[in-house]
Amino acid sequence: MENRPQWGTRAGFILAAVGSAIGLGNIWRFPGVAYENGGGAFFLPYLFALLTAGIPLLIMEFTIGHKYRGSAPFSFFKIKKGTEWLGWWQLAISFIISTYYAVIIAWAMSYSYFSIKQQWGEDPLTFLVGDYLKVTDPGQLGNLVPGVFFPLIIVWIITLGILFKGVKKGIEAANKIFIPALVLLFLIIVVRALTLDGAIDGLNAFFKPDWDQILNGKVWVAAYGQIFFSLSIAFAIMITYSSYLPKKSDITNNAFITGFANSSFELLAGIGVFGALGFMAMQQGVPVDEVVSKGVILAFAVFPQIINELPAFSAAFGVLFFVCLTLAGLTSLISIVETYVAGLQEKFKISRTKAVAIGGGISALISILYATQGGLNFLDTVDAFINNYGVAFAGLVEIIIVVWIAKELNNLRDHANEISDIRLGSWWNICLKYITPVVLGVMLVMNVMTDLETSYGGYPVSFNFYFGWLVAIGAIIFGILFSFVKKWDSSLYDVPKDKGVSK
């Protein structure tokens, strides 16, 4: 599509791709996953997973977007008729994630302010659950929480404002500010954490290898899961972003840079988090393993406790940490919303302004659900199920369709090789044909068995059904139904399926 928007520079695209990957989860998910799965020994399966699944999948999605010059639904439509629904399924996943992701950013924004006077007091967990979120029982909606609702409005104003400006003047310009600022601020946090008493104990706990875990299949599945979820694969982001690349773009090089930049930030996050946890453990006179946590509890309860115990500049440290969470969240949220904005714009031939207003507006309205007293319970369940049975399952289906049904792998490899310095060989085919689908299949089976044996999070079975299983299944149904809403006007697009890049 000749009049598609384009990135202003290659650096702009890479910053946007890295920004979409470096989300809130990189800061609080990776350190805990690595610690629980062999510490330093985890980095071996992690690196193997990056090279055999993460980067190969990034290359595949970059190539799909670049070759077919469209959103995920249109790209899959061009690959093989009858598979457009997969693109809409991925957009539905992105839409669902955006509705609750914005709320977590609102929390981080609130905590940036709370940090100034450490308003969480001596018991940050009670403050988070009781005073701030005012959490009620699972299944109950409760009242709107003003302390969440008003920052949420600000989050959506920033996000939609940037998206209204377009790709080059909006998304690219924002990432040129957000990503360098995020990295700089987080480097300051890491340096401060490493200067604290007890930091070395935290780093020893993080990096000490438990080599016995290398033979544990669950550790390898955890490594692939971390790589898969952290690189924003299989919910249309990378396909959408790469569709804005100029025709002459080094796809494989871009994928390697994005993959290693994301992993480097995850490692940096692990160092900073465990340096701070080592300090907290020393202050409390307990082993590091007694203070290790993950998820929102780590970010919004454990870290405030660490901030309370800092000997100096505690307010500045707190503000820096939560501003980092806010910036990381905003870069990811912008990329997530862009996926369905692009899909709506192409499918219905509407202006970008209208697509942002409709798609982003509906998402913003639904996100109010998570700004209620029942919001944390809804968020926890929806997030778990949409990731396990949305992102992971969609990734598996994507590989099966592209590689085995459409048999498009060699065409994609030829397209990437034509414009890239790093040429793809048989290793790429082997990874995507065999290694990645097998691992994703094993992950899916393990998740199903776990959730059938025990009710997720200890919630009532009915609650998990309506806000877990039904949401994940509903995304698939939406994808199938939406593919029949309106047929593509193929005459508007100019990239033939079987031809490469124009010379």
Short mmCIF file of C-alpha atoms in Angstrom, two decimals:
data_model
loop_
_atom_site.label_atom_id
_atom_site.label_comp_id
_atom_site.label_asym_id
_atom_site.label_seq_id
_atom_site.Cartn_x
_atom_site.Cartn_y
_atom_site.Cartn_z
CA MET A 1 0.00 0.00 0.00
CA GLU A 2 1.97 2.98 -1.31
CA ASN A 3 0.43 5.62 0.93
CA ARG A 4 1.03 3.73 4.15
CA PRO A 5 2.72 5.80 6.87
CA GLN A 6 6.42 5.08 7.43
CA TRP A 7 8.92 5.45 10.20
CA GLY A 8 11.13 8.49 9.84
CA THR A 9 14.30 6.54 10.58
CA ARG A 10 15.44 2.98 11.20
CA ALA A 11 16.30 4.02 14.76
CA GLY A 12 12.69 5.17 15.17
CA PHE A 13 11.38 1.73 14.27
CA ILE A 14 13.86 -0.07 16.54
CA LEU A 15 13.04 2.22 19.46
CA ALA A 16 9.33 1.58 18.92
CA ALA A 17 9.85 -2.20 18.66
CA VAL A 18 12.05 -2.27 21.76
CA GLY A 19 9.60 0.00 23.55
CA SER A 20 6.72 -2.38 22.85
CA ALA A 21 8.79 -5.27 24.22
CA ILE A 22 10.09 -3.46 27.31
CA GLY A 23 6.88 -3.38 29.27
CA LEU A 24 5.94 -3.49 32.91
CA GLY A 25 6.45 -7.25 33.00
CA ASN A 26 10.15 -6.97 32.12
CA ILE A 27 10.78 -5.12 35.36
CA TRP A 28 8.86 -7.40 37.70
CA ARG A 29 8.36 -10.73 35.88
CA PHE A 30 11.81 -11.71 34.60
CA PRO A 31 13.73 -11.46 37.92
CA GLY A 32 11.27 -13.76 39.67
CA VAL A 33 11.13 -16.27 36.81
CA ALA A 34 14.93 -16.49 36.63
CA TYR A 35 15.27 -16.85 40.41
CA GLU A 36 12.66 -19.61 40.62
CA ASN A 37 14.17 -21.58 37.74
CA GLY A 38 17.80 -22.12 38.61
CA GLY A 39 19.17 -18.60 39.12
CA GLY A 40 22.31 -18.19 37.03
CA ALA A 41 21.72 -21.58 35.39
CA PHE A 42 18.46 -20.20 33.94
CA PHE A 43 20.39 -17.97 31.55
CA LEU A 44 21.48 -20.97 29.46
CA PRO A 45 17.95 -22.10 28.50
CA TYR A 46 16.93 -18.43 28.32
CA LEU A 47 19.61 -17.65 25.72
CA PHE A 48 18.80 -20.86 23.83
CA ALA A 49 15.11 -19.87 23.79
CA LEU A 50 15.98 -16.39 22.54
CA LEU A 51 17.98 -17.78 19.61
CA THR A 52 15.63 -20.64 18.69
CA ALA A 53 12.24 -19.03 19.28
CA GLY A 54 12.35 -15.34 20.16
CA ILE A 55 14.48 -13.97 17.33
CA PRO A 56 13.18 -16.43 14.68
CA LEU A 57 9.60 -15.43 15.53
CA LEU A 58 10.52 -11.75 15.50
CA ILE A 59 12.07 -12.19 12.05
CA MET A 60 8.96 -14.01 10.83
CA GLU A 61 6.57 -11.32 12.07
CA PHE A 62 8.81 -8.48 10.84
CA THR A 63 8.91 -10.15 7.41
CA ILE A 64 5.14 -10.75 7.28
CA GLY A 65 4.39 -7.11 8.07
CA HIS A 66 7.04 -5.78 5.71
CA LYS A 67 6.11 -8.02 2.77
CA TYR A 68 2.33 -7.66 2.92
CA ARG A 69 2.26 -4.02 4.04
CA GLY A 70 -0.78 -4.28 6.25
CA SER A 71 -2.26 -4.92 9.66
CA ALA A 72 -2.28 -8.46 11.05
CA PRO A 73 -5.73 -9.37 9.65
CA PHE A 74 -4.88 -8.15 6.18
CA SER A 75 -1.42 -9.77 6.23
CA PHE A 76 -2.86 -13.18 7.11
CA PHE A 77 -5.57 -12.68 4.48
CA LYS A 78 -2.82 -12.17 1.89
CA ILE A 79 -0.87 -15.20 3.12
CA LYS A 80 -3.85 -17.51 2.73
CA LYS A 81 -7.53 -16.82 2.27
CA GLY A 82 -9.59 -18.03 5.19
CA THR A 83 -6.96 -17.14 7.80
CA GLU A 84 -7.91 -13.49 8.30
CA TRP A 85 -9.65 -14.53 11.52
CA LEU A 86 -6.25 -15.23 13.09
CA GLY A 87 -5.33 -11.56 12.69
CA TRP A 88 -8.58 -10.42 14.27
CA TRP A 89 -8.08 -12.91 17.09
CA GLN A 90 -4.67 -11.35 17.78
CA LEU A 91 -6.20 -7.87 17.64
CA ALA A 92 -8.88 -8.97 20.10
CA ILE A 93 -6.12 -10.17 22.44
CA SER A 94 -4.39 -6.79 22.14
CA PHE A 95 -7.69 -5.01 22.79
CA ILE A 96 -8.35 -7.02 25.97
CA ILE A 97 -4.80 -6.47 27.23
CA SER A 98 -5.04 -2.72 26.61
CA THR A 99 -8.16 -2.42 28.76
CA TYR A 100 -6.37 -3.54 31.94
CA TYR A 101 -2.79 -2.57 31.07
CA ALA A 102 -3.79 1.10 31.19
CA VAL A 103 -4.96 0.65 34.78
CA ILE A 104 -1.59 -0.71 35.94
CA ILE A 105 0.06 2.35 34.40
CA ALA A 106 -2.42 4.49 36.35
CA TRP A 107 -1.29 2.74 39.55
CA ALA A 108 2.34 3.50 38.71
CA MET A 109 1.44 7.11 38.03
CA SER A 110 -0.29 7.36 41.42
CA TYR A 111 2.65 5.74 43.20
CA SER A 112 5.03 8.25 41.59
CA TYR A 113 3.14 10.85 43.61
CA PHE A 114 2.81 8.68 46.72
CA SER A 115 6.59 8.22 46.74
CA ILE A 116 7.23 11.87 47.54
CA LYS A 117 5.95 11.49 51.11
CA GLN A 118 5.81 7.68 51.21
CA GLN A 119 2.07 7.77 51.72
CA TRP A 120 1.86 3.98 51.88
CA GLY A 121 3.12 4.10 55.48
CA GLU A 122 4.67 1.20 57.35
CA ASP A 123 2.51 -1.51 55.74
CA PRO A 124 2.59 -1.02 51.93
CA LEU A 125 0.63 -4.22 51.19
CA THR A 126 -2.31 -3.16 53.36
CA PHE A 127 -2.16 0.30 51.81
CA LEU A 128 -2.21 -1.16 48.27
CA VAL A 129 -5.07 -3.60 48.78
CA GLY A 130 -7.10 -1.78 51.40
CA ASP A 131 -6.46 1.97 51.29
CA TYR A 132 -5.62 2.52 47.62
CA LEU A 133 -7.43 -0.16 45.58
CA LYS A 134 -10.09 -0.83 48.25
CA VAL A 135 -10.32 -4.42 47.00
CA THR A 136 -13.60 -6.25 47.48
CA ASP A 137 -14.47 -9.95 47.16
CA PRO A 138 -14.02 -11.73 43.78
CA GLY A 139 -17.01 -11.26 41.51
CA GLN A 140 -18.18 -8.06 43.18
CA LEU A 141 -17.85 -4.82 41.23
CA GLY A 142 -17.98 -2.38 44.12
CA ASN A 143 -17.67 1.37 43.73
CA LEU A 144 -15.43 3.38 41.43
CA VAL A 145 -12.05 4.15 43.05
CA PRO A 146 -11.24 7.84 42.38
CA GLY A 147 -7.52 7.34 43.07
CA VAL A 148 -7.37 4.91 40.14
CA PHE A 149 -9.97 6.48 37.87
CA PHE A 150 -8.44 9.96 37.55
CA PRO A 151 -4.89 8.79 36.72
CA LEU A 152 -6.49 6.36 34.27
CA ILE A 153 -8.01 9.30 32.41
CA ILE A 154 -4.56 10.89 32.17
CA VAL A 155 -3.06 7.65 30.84
CA TRP A 156 -5.64 7.48 28.05
CA ILE A 157 -5.28 11.18 27.18
CA ILE A 158 -1.52 10.70 26.73
CA THR A 159 -1.88 7.44 24.80
CA LEU A 160 -4.63 8.52 22.43
CA GLY A 161 -3.05 11.96 21.98
CA ILE A 162 0.15 10.34 20.73
CA LEU A 163 -1.77 7.94 18.48
CA PHE A 164 -3.83 10.76 16.96
CA LYS A 165 -0.58 12.34 15.74
CA GLY A 166 0.26 9.25 13.67
CA VAL A 167 3.29 7.00 13.28
CA LYS A 168 6.16 9.41 12.63
CA LYS A 169 5.01 12.47 14.57
CA GLY A 170 3.28 10.53 17.32
CA ILE A 171 4.57 7.02 18.08
CA GLU A 172 8.13 7.50 16.82
CA ALA A 173 8.55 10.93 18.43
CA ALA A 174 7.21 9.66 21.77
CA ASN A 175 9.52 6.64 21.81
CA LYS A 176 12.54 8.83 21.05
CA ILE A 177 11.80 10.52 24.37
CA PHE A 178 10.34 7.68 26.45
CA ILE A 179 12.88 4.91 25.75
CA PRO A 180 16.12 6.87 26.36
CA ALA A 181 14.52 8.40 29.47
CA LEU A 182 13.43 4.95 30.69
CA VAL A 183 16.90 3.44 30.22
CA LEU A 184 18.66 6.40 31.84
CA LEU A 185 16.34 6.50 34.85
CA PHE A 186 16.53 2.74 35.35
CA LEU A 187 20.33 2.85 35.17
CA ILE A 188 20.25 5.37 38.02
CA ILE A 189 18.01 3.01 40.00
CA VAL A 190 20.34 0.05 39.38
CA VAL A 191 23.44 2.02 40.42
CA ARG A 192 21.66 3.15 43.59
CA ALA A 193 20.52 -0.39 44.36
CA LEU A 194 24.05 -1.74 43.95
CA THR A 195 25.42 0.75 46.48
CA LEU A 196 23.08 -0.47 49.24
CA ASP A 197 24.21 -2.70 52.09
CA GLY A 198 23.28 -6.29 51.33
CA ALA A 199 23.04 -5.77 47.58
CA ILE A 200 25.73 -8.38 47.00
CA ASP A 201 23.61 -10.97 48.84
CA GLY A 202 20.71 -10.23 46.52
CA LEU A 203 22.91 -10.56 43.43
CA ASN A 204 24.34 -13.84 44.74
CA ALA A 205 20.79 -15.17 45.13
CA PHE A 206 19.92 -14.01 41.61
CA PHE A 207 23.02 -15.27 39.78
CA LYS A 208 23.98 -18.35 41.84
CA PRO A 209 23.46 -21.27 39.44
CA ASP A 210 21.50 -24.34 40.41
CA TRP A 211 22.79 -26.63 37.69
CA ASP A 212 20.47 -29.47 38.74
CA GLN A 213 17.60 -27.41 37.33
CA ILE A 214 19.03 -27.58 33.80
CA LEU A 215 17.60 -31.07 33.38
CA ASN A 216 14.15 -29.95 34.57
CA GLY A 217 11.78 -29.61 31.60
CA LYS A 218 9.72 -27.00 33.42
CA VAL A 219 12.74 -24.68 33.52
CA TRP A 220 13.10 -24.83 29.74
CA VAL A 221 9.38 -24.23 29.26
CA ALA A 222 9.66 -21.25 31.64
CA ALA A 223 12.56 -19.87 29.56
CA TYR A 224 10.59 -20.13 26.32
CA GLY A 225 7.54 -18.65 28.01
CA GLN A 226 9.51 -15.66 29.27
CA ILE A 227 11.04 -14.99 25.84
CA PHE A 228 7.70 -15.40 24.12
CA PHE A 229 5.74 -13.07 26.38
CA SER A 230 8.45 -10.44 26.75
CA LEU A 231 9.00 -9.83 23.02
CA SER A 232 5.38 -8.87 22.23
CA ILE A 233 5.02 -11.76 19.78
CA ALA A 234 1.67 -13.10 18.52
CA PHE A 235 -0.59 -10.23 19.35
CA ALA A 236 -0.06 -8.28 16.13
CA ILE A 237 2.32 -5.56 17.39
CA MET A 238 5.41 -6.55 15.43
CA ILE A 239 3.46 -7.26 12.24
CA THR A 240 1.81 -3.84 12.46
CA TYR A 241 5.01 -1.94 13.24
CA SER A 242 7.04 -3.64 10.50
CA SER A 243 4.35 -2.83 7.93
CA TYR A 244 5.43 0.81 8.32
CA LEU A 245 9.05 0.03 7.37
CA PRO A 246 10.46 1.37 4.08
CA LYS A 247 10.87 -1.25 1.34
CA LYS A 248 14.62 -1.39 1.82
CA SER A 249 14.93 -2.41 5.47
CA ASP A 250 17.32 -4.85 7.12
CA ILE A 251 14.77 -7.15 8.71
CA THR A 252 17.00 -9.77 10.36
CA ASN A 253 19.38 -7.19 11.79
CA ASN A 254 16.44 -5.26 13.23
CA ALA A 255 15.13 -8.45 14.84
CA PHE A 256 18.48 -9.28 16.46
CA ILE A 257 18.83 -5.73 17.81
CA THR A 258 15.28 -5.78 19.20
CA GLY A 259 15.67 -9.22 20.78
CA PHE A 260 19.02 -8.56 22.46
CA ALA A 261 18.03 -5.04 23.57
CA ASN A 262 14.95 -6.45 25.29
CA SER A 263 16.94 -9.22 26.98
CA SER A 264 19.62 -6.75 28.10
CA PHE A 265 16.97 -4.63 29.79
CA GLU A 266 15.54 -7.72 31.49
CA LEU A 267 18.98 -8.57 32.85
CA LEU A 268 19.39 -4.98 34.03
CA ALA A 269 16.01 -5.20 35.75
CA GLY A 270 17.05 -8.41 37.51
CA ILE A 271 20.23 -6.77 38.81
CA GLY A 272 18.38 -3.73 40.09
CA VAL A 273 15.51 -5.67 41.67
CA PHE A 274 17.69 -8.24 43.44
CA GLY A 275 20.18 -5.62 44.59
CA ALA A 276 17.27 -3.87 46.31
CA LEU A 277 15.85 -7.16 47.65
CA GLY A 278 19.26 -8.01 49.14
CA PHE A 279 19.20 -4.70 51.00
CA MET A 280 15.68 -5.38 52.27
CA ALA A 281 16.63 -8.86 53.45
CA MET A 282 19.62 -7.48 55.38
CA GLN A 283 17.51 -4.77 56.99
CA GLN A 284 14.98 -7.36 58.17
CA GLY A 285 17.61 -9.94 59.15
CA VAL A 286 16.12 -12.67 56.95
CA PRO A 287 17.38 -14.66 53.91
CA VAL A 288 16.78 -13.17 50.47
CA ASP A 289 14.33 -15.92 49.54
CA GLU A 290 11.93 -14.69 52.22
CA VAL A 291 11.51 -11.29 50.59
CA VAL A 292 11.36 -12.40 46.95
CA SER A 293 8.04 -11.74 45.25
CA LYS A 294 6.82 -10.96 41.74
CA GLY A 295 4.05 -9.28 39.83
CA VAL A 296 2.12 -6.32 41.20
CA ILE A 297 3.03 -7.28 44.77
CA LEU A 298 6.73 -6.83 44.00
CA ALA A 299 6.19 -3.48 42.31
CA PHE A 300 3.53 -1.95 44.53
CA ALA A 301 4.13 -3.55 47.95
CA VAL A 302 7.68 -4.92 48.22
CA PHE A 303 9.41 -1.99 46.53
CA PRO A 304 7.62 0.61 48.68
CA GLN A 305 8.84 -1.34 51.71
CA ILE A 306 12.39 -1.17 50.32
CA ILE A 307 11.96 2.56 49.77
CA ASN A 308 10.86 2.96 53.40
CA GLU A 309 14.12 1.43 54.61
CA LEU A 310 16.53 3.38 52.40
CA PRO A 311 19.06 5.40 54.40
CA ALA A 312 18.88 8.46 52.12
CA PHE A 313 17.10 9.92 49.08
CA SER A 314 14.23 7.48 49.51
CA ALA A 315 11.68 9.83 47.91
CA ALA A 316 13.85 10.34 44.83
CA PHE A 317 14.43 6.58 44.49
CA GLY A 318 10.69 5.94 44.74
CA VAL A 319 9.77 8.59 42.19
CA LEU A 320 12.41 7.28 39.76
CA PHE A 321 11.20 3.69 40.09
CA PHE A 322 7.52 4.43 39.52
CA VAL A 323 8.21 6.92 36.73
CA CYS A 324 10.15 4.08 35.05
CA LEU A 325 7.13 1.81 35.40
CA THR A 326 4.94 4.54 33.93
CA LEU A 327 7.21 5.10 30.92
CA ALA A 328 7.61 1.36 30.29
CA GLY A 329 3.86 0.93 30.44
CA LEU A 330 3.06 3.83 28.13
CA THR A 331 5.42 2.64 25.37
CA SER A 332 3.80 -0.79 25.44
CA LEU A 333 0.24 0.50 25.65
CA ILE A 334 0.77 2.75 22.62
CA SER A 335 1.99 -0.22 20.56
CA ILE A 336 -0.86 -2.45 21.75
CA VAL A 337 -3.57 0.05 20.82
CA GLU A 338 -1.90 0.76 17.46
CA THR A 339 -2.58 -2.84 16.37
CA TYR A 340 -6.35 -2.53 16.36
CA VAL A 341 -6.29 1.09 15.22
CA ALA A 342 -4.46 -0.09 12.06
CA GLY A 343 -6.88 -3.00 11.62
CA LEU A 344 -9.99 -0.82 11.88
CA GLN A 345 -8.51 1.80 9.57
CA GLU A 346 -7.75 -0.71 6.82
CA LYS A 347 -10.82 -2.89 7.15
CA PHE A 348 -13.36 -0.09 7.05
CA LYS A 349 -11.33 2.50 5.09
CA ILE A 350 -11.81 5.14 7.78
CA SER A 351 -9.46 7.93 8.81
CA ARG A 352 -6.81 7.37 11.45
CA THR A 353 -8.52 9.90 13.71
CA LYS A 354 -11.78 7.98 13.58
CA ALA A 355 -10.03 4.62 14.12
CA VAL A 356 -8.19 5.93 17.19
CA ALA A 357 -11.38 7.49 18.56
CA ILE A 358 -13.43 4.32 18.08
CA GLY A 359 -10.90 1.65 19.04
CA GLY A 360 -9.12 3.58 21.77
CA GLY A 361 -12.33 5.12 23.04
CA ILE A 362 -14.07 1.78 23.53
CA SER A 363 -10.99 0.33 25.23
CA ALA A 364 -10.80 3.34 27.55
CA LEU A 365 -14.46 2.94 28.54
CA ILE A 366 -14.06 -0.78 29.29
CA SER A 367 -10.93 -0.10 31.33
CA ILE A 368 -13.11 1.71 33.89
CA LEU A 369 -14.17 -1.79 35.03
CA TYR A 370 -10.66 -2.23 36.48
CA ALA A 371 -10.86 1.12 38.27
CA THR A 372 -13.54 -0.28 40.59
CA GLN A 373 -13.08 -2.05 43.93
CA GLY A 374 -13.28 -5.39 42.14
CA GLY A 375 -10.70 -4.28 39.56
CA LEU A 376 -7.67 -6.12 40.95
CA ASN A 377 -9.48 -9.48 40.94
CA PHE A 378 -10.80 -8.95 37.42
CA LEU A 379 -7.37 -7.85 36.21
CA ASP A 380 -5.51 -10.77 37.79
CA THR A 381 -7.77 -13.39 36.22
CA VAL A 382 -8.16 -11.82 32.78
CA ASP A 383 -4.40 -11.27 32.51
CA ALA A 384 -3.55 -14.86 33.42
CA PHE A 385 -5.99 -16.47 31.00
CA ILE A 386 -5.54 -14.10 28.06
CA ASN A 387 -1.77 -14.66 28.23
CA ASN A 388 -1.85 -18.43 28.71
CA TYR A 389 -4.72 -19.17 26.34
CA GLY A 390 -4.61 -16.10 24.14
CA VAL A 391 -1.06 -15.04 23.37
CA ALA A 392 0.59 -18.47 23.66
CA PHE A 393 -2.18 -20.31 21.80
CA ALA A 394 -2.39 -17.63 19.10
CA GLY A 395 1.36 -17.94 18.61
CA LEU A 396 1.09 -21.68 18.14
CA VAL A 397 -1.76 -21.31 15.65
CA GLU A 398 0.15 -18.60 13.79
CA ILE A 399 3.15 -20.87 13.31
CA ILE A 400 1.00 -23.80 12.21
CA ILE A 401 -0.84 -21.67 9.63
CA VAL A 402 2.20 -19.82 8.24
CA VAL A 403 4.64 -22.74 8.29
CA TRP A 404 2.59 -25.88 7.80
CA ILE A 405 -0.71 -24.90 6.15
CA ALA A 406 0.24 -21.94 3.93
CA LYS A 407 3.82 -23.28 3.57
CA GLU A 408 4.99 -19.69 3.40
CA LEU A 409 8.27 -20.06 5.30
CA ASN A 410 10.58 -20.28 2.28
CA ASN A 411 8.90 -17.27 0.61
CA LEU A 412 9.33 -15.26 3.78
CA ARG A 413 12.96 -16.35 4.08
CA ASP A 414 13.66 -15.29 0.50
CA HIS A 415 12.04 -11.92 1.11
CA ALA A 416 14.08 -11.29 4.28
CA ASN A 417 17.34 -12.45 2.67
CA GLU A 418 16.84 -10.12 -0.27
CA ILE A 419 17.09 -7.02 1.93
CA SER A 420 19.05 -8.18 5.00
CA ASP A 421 22.75 -8.44 5.80
CA ILE A 422 22.29 -11.48 8.06
CA ARG A 423 20.99 -14.21 5.76
CA LEU A 424 18.58 -16.84 7.03
CA GLY A 425 19.44 -20.48 6.55
CA SER A 426 18.11 -23.87 7.54
CA TRP A 427 18.43 -23.00 11.27
CA TRP A 428 15.53 -20.58 10.89
CA ASN A 429 13.32 -23.17 9.19
CA ILE A 430 14.16 -25.84 11.79
CA CYS A 431 13.39 -23.51 14.70
CA LEU A 432 10.00 -22.45 13.35
CA LYS A 433 8.99 -25.83 11.93
CA TYR A 434 9.85 -27.99 14.91
CA ILE A 435 11.35 -26.43 18.03
CA THR A 436 9.00 -23.50 18.65
CA PRO A 437 5.66 -25.26 17.95
CA VAL A 438 6.65 -28.23 20.13
CA VAL A 439 7.60 -26.00 23.06
CA LEU A 440 4.45 -23.86 22.69
CA GLY A 441 2.36 -27.02 22.54
CA VAL A 442 3.94 -28.34 25.74
CA MET A 443 3.39 -24.96 27.44
CA LEU A 444 -0.26 -25.00 26.47
CA VAL A 445 -0.84 -28.54 27.76
CA MET A 446 0.93 -27.78 31.04
CA ASN A 447 -1.14 -24.63 31.57
CA VAL A 448 -4.41 -26.45 30.87
CA MET A 449 -3.52 -29.29 33.26
CA THR A 450 -2.58 -26.83 36.00
CA ASP A 451 -5.75 -24.77 35.67
CA LEU A 452 -7.99 -27.82 35.52
CA GLU A 453 -6.42 -29.29 38.66
CA THR A 454 -6.65 -26.12 40.74
CA SER A 455 -8.74 -22.97 40.40
CA TYR A 456 -6.43 -20.13 39.37
CA GLY A 457 -5.49 -17.76 42.19
CA GLY A 458 -7.80 -19.54 44.61
CA TYR A 459 -10.74 -17.72 43.05
CA PRO A 460 -14.18 -19.39 42.82
CA VAL A 461 -14.49 -21.68 39.80
CA SER A 462 -17.40 -19.64 38.43
CA PHE A 463 -15.34 -16.44 38.65
CA ASN A 464 -12.46 -17.98 36.67
CA PHE A 465 -14.93 -19.31 34.13
CA TYR A 466 -16.58 -15.97 33.38
CA PHE A 467 -13.52 -13.73 33.59
CA GLY A 468 -10.88 -16.25 32.53
CA TRP A 469 -11.94 -19.05 30.22
CA LEU A 470 -14.83 -17.10 28.67
CA VAL A 471 -12.66 -14.07 27.92
CA ALA A 472 -9.96 -16.19 26.26
CA ILE A 473 -12.49 -18.18 24.22
CA GLY A 474 -14.43 -15.02 23.41
CA ALA A 475 -11.35 -13.52 21.73
CA ILE A 476 -11.22 -16.48 19.33
CA ILE A 477 -14.94 -16.26 18.57
CA PHE A 478 -14.62 -12.51 17.95
CA GLY A 479 -11.78 -13.12 15.51
CA ILE A 480 -13.81 -15.62 13.52
CA LEU A 481 -16.98 -13.51 13.43
CA PHE A 482 -15.22 -10.24 12.62
CA SER A 483 -13.50 -11.79 9.60
CA PHE A 484 -16.95 -12.04 7.98
CA VAL A 485 -18.03 -8.47 8.71
CA LYS A 486 -16.63 -6.86 5.57
CA LYS A 487 -14.52 -8.19 2.72
CA TRP A 488 -11.22 -6.56 1.83
CA ASP A 489 -11.00 -4.40 -1.25
CA SER A 490 -7.84 -6.05 -2.57
CA SER A 491 -7.45 -3.49 -5.39
CA LEU A 492 -6.30 -0.97 -2.77
CA TYR A 493 -3.16 -2.97 -2.01
CA ASP A 494 -0.10 -3.27 -4.18
CA VAL A 495 2.14 -5.98 -2.70
CA PRO A 496 1.57 -9.26 -4.58
CA LYS A 497 1.89 -12.42 -2.56
CA ASP A 498 4.56 -14.11 -4.65
CA LYS A 499 6.82 -11.17 -5.44
CA GLY A 500 9.57 -9.72 -3.36
CA VAL A 501 10.86 -6.23 -2.92
CA SER A 502 10.99 -3.85 -5.85
CA LYS A 503 14.50 -3.32 -7.11
#
